[in-house]
PDB file of C-alpha atoms in Angstrom:
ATOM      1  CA  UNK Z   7       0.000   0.000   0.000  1.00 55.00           C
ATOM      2  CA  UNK Z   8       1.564   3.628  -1.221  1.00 57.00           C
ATOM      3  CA  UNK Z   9       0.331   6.477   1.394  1.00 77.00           C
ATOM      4  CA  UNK Z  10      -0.841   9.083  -0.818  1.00 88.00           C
ATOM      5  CA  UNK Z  11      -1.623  12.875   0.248  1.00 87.00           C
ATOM      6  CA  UNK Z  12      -4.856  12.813  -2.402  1.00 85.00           C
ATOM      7  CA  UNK Z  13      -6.241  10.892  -5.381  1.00 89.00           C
ATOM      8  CA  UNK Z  14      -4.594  12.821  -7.947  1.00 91.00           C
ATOM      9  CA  UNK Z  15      -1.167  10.628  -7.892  1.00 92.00           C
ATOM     10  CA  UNK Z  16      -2.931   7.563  -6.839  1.00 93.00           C
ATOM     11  CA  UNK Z  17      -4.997   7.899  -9.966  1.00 95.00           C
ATOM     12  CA  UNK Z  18      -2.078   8.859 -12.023  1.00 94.00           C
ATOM     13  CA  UNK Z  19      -0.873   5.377 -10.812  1.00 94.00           C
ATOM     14  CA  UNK Z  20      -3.639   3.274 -11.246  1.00 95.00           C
ATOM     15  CA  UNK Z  21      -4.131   4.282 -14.825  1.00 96.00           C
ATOM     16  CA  UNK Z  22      -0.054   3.252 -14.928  1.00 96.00           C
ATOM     17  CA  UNK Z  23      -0.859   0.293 -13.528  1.00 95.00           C
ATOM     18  CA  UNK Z  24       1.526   1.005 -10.641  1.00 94.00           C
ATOM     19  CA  UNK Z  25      -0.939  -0.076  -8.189  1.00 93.00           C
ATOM     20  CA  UNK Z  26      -4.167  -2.620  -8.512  1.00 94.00           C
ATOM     21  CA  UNK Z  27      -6.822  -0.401  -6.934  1.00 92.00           C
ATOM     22  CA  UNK Z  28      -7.904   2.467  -5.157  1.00 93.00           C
ATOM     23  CA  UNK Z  29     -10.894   3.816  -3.279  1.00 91.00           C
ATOM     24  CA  UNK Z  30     -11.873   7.461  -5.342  1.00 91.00           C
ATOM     25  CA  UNK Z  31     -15.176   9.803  -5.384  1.00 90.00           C
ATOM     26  CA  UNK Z  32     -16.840   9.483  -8.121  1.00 88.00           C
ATOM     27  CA  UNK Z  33     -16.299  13.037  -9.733  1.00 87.00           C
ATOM     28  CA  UNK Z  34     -12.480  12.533  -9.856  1.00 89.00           C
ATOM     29  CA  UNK Z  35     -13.229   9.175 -11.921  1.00 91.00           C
ATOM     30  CA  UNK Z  36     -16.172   9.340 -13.643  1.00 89.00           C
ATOM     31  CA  UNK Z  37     -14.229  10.545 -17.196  1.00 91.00           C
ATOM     32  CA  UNK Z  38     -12.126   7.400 -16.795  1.00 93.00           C
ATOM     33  CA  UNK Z  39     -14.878   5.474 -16.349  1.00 91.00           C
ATOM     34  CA  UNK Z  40     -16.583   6.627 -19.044  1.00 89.00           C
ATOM     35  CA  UNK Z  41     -14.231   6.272 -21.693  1.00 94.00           C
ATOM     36  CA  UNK Z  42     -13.061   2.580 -20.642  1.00 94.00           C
ATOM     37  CA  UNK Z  43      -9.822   3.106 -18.842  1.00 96.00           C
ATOM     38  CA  UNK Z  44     -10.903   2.412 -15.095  1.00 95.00           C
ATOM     39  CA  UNK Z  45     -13.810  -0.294 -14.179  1.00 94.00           C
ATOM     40  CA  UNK Z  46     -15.294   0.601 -11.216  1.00 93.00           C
ATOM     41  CA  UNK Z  47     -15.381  -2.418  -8.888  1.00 94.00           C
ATOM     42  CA  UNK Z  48     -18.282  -1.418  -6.499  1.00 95.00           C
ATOM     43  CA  UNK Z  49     -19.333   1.871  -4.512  1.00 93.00           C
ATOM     44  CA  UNK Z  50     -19.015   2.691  -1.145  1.00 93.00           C
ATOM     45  CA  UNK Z  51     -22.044   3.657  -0.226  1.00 91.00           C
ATOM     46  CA  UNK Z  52     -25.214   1.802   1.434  1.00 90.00           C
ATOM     47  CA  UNK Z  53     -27.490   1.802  -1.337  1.00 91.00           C
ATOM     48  CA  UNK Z  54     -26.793   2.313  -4.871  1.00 93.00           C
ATOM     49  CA  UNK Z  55     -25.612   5.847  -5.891  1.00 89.00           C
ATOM     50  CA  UNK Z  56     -28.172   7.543  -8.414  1.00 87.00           C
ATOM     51  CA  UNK Z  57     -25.417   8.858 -10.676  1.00 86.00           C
ATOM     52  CA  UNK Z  58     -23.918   4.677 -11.023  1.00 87.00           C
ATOM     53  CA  UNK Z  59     -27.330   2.452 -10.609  1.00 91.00           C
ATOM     54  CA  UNK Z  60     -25.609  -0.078 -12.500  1.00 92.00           C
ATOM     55  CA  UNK Z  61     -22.508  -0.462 -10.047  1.00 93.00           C
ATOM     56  CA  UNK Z  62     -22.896  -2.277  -7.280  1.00 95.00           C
ATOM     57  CA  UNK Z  63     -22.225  -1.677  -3.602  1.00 95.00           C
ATOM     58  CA  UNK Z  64     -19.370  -3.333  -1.590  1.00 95.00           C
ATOM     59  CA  UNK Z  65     -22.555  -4.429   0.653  1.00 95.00           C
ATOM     60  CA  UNK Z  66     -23.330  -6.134  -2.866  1.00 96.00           C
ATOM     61  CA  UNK Z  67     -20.182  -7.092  -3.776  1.00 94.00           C
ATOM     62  CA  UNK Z  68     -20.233  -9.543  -0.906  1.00 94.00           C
ATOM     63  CA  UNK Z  69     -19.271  -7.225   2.304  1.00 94.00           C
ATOM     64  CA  UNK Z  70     -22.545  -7.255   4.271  1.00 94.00           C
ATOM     65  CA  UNK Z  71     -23.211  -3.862   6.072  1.00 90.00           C
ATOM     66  CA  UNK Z  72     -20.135  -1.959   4.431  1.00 92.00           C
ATOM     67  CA  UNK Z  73     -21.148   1.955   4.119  1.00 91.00           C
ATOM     68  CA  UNK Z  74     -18.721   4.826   3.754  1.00 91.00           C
ATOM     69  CA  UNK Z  75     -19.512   7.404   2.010  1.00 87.00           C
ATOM     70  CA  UNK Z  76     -18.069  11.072   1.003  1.00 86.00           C
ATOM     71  CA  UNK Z  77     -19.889  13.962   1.527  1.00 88.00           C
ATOM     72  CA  UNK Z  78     -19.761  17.528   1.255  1.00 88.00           C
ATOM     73  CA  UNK Z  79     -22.453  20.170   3.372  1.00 90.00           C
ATOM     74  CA  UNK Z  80     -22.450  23.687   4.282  1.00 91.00           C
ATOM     75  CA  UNK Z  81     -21.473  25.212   7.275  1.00 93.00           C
ATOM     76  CA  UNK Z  82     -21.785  28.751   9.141  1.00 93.00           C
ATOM     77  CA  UNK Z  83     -20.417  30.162  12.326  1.00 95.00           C
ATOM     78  CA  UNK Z  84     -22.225  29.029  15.272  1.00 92.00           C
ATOM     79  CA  UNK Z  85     -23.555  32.150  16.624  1.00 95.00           C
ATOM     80  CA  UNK Z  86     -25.164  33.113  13.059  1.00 95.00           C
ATOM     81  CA  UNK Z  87     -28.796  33.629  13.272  1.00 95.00           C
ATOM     82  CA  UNK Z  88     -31.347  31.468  12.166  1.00 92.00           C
ATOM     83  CA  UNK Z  89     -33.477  33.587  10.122  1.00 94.00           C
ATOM     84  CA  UNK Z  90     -29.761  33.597   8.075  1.00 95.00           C
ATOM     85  CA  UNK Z  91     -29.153  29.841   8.231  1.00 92.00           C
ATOM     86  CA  UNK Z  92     -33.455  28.976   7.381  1.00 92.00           C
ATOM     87  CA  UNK Z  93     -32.481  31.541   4.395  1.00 95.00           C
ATOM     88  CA  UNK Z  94     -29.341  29.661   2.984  1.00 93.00           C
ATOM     89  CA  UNK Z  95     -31.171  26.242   3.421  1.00 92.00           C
ATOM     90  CA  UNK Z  96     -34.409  28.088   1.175  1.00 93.00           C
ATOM     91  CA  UNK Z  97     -31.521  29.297  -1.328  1.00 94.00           C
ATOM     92  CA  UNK Z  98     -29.336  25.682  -1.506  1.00 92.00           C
ATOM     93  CA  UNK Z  99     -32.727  23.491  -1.611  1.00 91.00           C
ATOM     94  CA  UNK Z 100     -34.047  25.544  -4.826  1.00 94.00           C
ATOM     95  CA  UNK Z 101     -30.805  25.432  -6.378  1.00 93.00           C
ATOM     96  CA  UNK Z 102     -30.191  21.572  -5.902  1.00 91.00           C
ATOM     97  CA  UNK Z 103     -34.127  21.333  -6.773  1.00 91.00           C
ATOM     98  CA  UNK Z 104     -33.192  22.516 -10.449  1.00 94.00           C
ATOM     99  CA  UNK Z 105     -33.270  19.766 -12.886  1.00 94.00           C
ATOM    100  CA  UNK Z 106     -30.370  21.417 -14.782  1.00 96.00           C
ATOM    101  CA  UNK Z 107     -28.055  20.893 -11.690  1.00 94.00           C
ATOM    102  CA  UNK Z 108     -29.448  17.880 -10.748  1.00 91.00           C
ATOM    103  CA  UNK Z 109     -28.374  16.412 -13.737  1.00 92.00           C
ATOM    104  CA  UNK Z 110     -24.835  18.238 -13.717  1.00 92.00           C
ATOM    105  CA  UNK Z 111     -24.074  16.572 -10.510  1.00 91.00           C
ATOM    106  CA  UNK Z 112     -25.284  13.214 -11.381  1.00 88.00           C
ATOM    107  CA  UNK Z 113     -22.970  13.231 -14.503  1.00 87.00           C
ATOM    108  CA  UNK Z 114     -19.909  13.887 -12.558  1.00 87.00           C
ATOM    109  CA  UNK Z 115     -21.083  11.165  -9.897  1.00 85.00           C
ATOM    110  CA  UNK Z 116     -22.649  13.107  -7.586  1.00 87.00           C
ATOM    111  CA  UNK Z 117     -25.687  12.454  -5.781  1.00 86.00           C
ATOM    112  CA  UNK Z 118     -27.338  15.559  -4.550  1.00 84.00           C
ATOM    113  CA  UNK Z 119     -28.902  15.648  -1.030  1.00 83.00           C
ATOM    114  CA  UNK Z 120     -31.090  18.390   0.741  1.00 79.00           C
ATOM    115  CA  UNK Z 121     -32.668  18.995   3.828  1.00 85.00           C
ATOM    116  CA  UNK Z 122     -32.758  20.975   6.710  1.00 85.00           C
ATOM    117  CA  UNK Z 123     -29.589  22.087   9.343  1.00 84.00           C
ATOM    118  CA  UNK Z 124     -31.191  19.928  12.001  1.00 87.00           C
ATOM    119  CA  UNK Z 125     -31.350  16.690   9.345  1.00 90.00           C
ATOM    120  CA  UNK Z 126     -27.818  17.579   8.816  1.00 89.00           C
ATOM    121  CA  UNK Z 127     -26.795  17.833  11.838  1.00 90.00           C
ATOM    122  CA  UNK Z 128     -28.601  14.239  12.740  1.00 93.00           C
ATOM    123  CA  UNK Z 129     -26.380  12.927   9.741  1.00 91.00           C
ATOM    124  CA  UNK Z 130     -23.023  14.460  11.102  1.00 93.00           C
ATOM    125  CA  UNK Z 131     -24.121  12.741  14.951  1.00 95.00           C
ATOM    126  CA  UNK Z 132     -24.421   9.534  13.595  1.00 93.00           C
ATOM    127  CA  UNK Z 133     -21.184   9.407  10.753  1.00 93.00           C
ATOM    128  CA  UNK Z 134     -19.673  10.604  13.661  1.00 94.00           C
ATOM    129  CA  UNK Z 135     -20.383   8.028  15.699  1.00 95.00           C
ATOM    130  CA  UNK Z 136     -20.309   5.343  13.633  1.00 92.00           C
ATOM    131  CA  UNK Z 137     -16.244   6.360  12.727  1.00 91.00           C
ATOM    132  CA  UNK Z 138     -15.568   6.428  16.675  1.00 93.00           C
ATOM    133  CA  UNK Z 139     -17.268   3.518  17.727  1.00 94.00           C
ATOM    134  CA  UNK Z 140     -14.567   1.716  14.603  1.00 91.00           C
ATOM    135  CA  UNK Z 141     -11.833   3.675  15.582  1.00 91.00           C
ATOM    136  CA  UNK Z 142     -12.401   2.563  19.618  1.00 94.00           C
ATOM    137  CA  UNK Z 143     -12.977  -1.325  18.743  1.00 94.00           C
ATOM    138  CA  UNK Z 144      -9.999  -1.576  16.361  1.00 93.00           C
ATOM    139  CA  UNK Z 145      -7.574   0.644  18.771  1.00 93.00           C
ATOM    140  CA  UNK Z 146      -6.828   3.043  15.609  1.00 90.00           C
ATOM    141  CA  UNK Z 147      -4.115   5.485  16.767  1.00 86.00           C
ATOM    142  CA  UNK Z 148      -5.468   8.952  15.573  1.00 73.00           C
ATOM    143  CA  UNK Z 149      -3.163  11.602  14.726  1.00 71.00           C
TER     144      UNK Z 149
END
């Protein structure tokens, strides 16, 4: 195993055929794996990802209750007020709502997600949890 700072020299790699495989996002692959050079082996994630119904899931694949996925959100200083935060939500919802980036996103392997700061919030509690309670039972030193 090579310990890369990002996917940009790993994939530089893999398409050398320097290493065997790598764990990517989609939207750093997705040209690769549309024109034939990479085969995408399974996705992370617990259910099938809308922008790659046809690949399955390591779940799938034959790894029974294996979910990681990547994510990106929005965040704001804690103190700002809500009227501000209900606002952005309003402003990110209708934007993601538009079938024209909808179907941006999905083409670069991304599957868009809404909802509101608490639902968010909910979702950072648990991924949270879910990494420490691995990290505690398989004594991973953090850094």
């Amino acid at each position: 195993m090579f310990p890369y700072k990002g996917t940009g020299q790993a994939l530089t790699d893999l398409l050398a055929g320097h290493i065997d495989l790598m764990f990517a996002p989609a939207q750093t692959v997705m040209p690769q794996i549309e024109s034939g050079k990479l085969l995408a082996l399974a996705q992370t994630g617990a259910k099938r990802s809308e922008a790659l119904p046809n690949i399955l899931t390591v779940a799938e694949a034959g790894l029974p209750g294996y979910s990681a996925v990547g994510w990106f959100g929005l965040f704001a200083p804690a103190n700002t007020p809500k009227p501000v935060l209900q606002k952005i939500n309003q402003t990110v919802m209708f934007v993601l709502g538009q079938d024209k980036i909808r179907k941006a996103m999905l083409e670069r392997g991304s599957d868009p997600a809404s909802g509101s700061a608490e639902e968010f919030a909910a979702f950072l509690r648990l991924d949270q949890s879910k990494w420490a309670k691995l990290i505690k039972e398989n004594k991973v030193a953090v850094q």
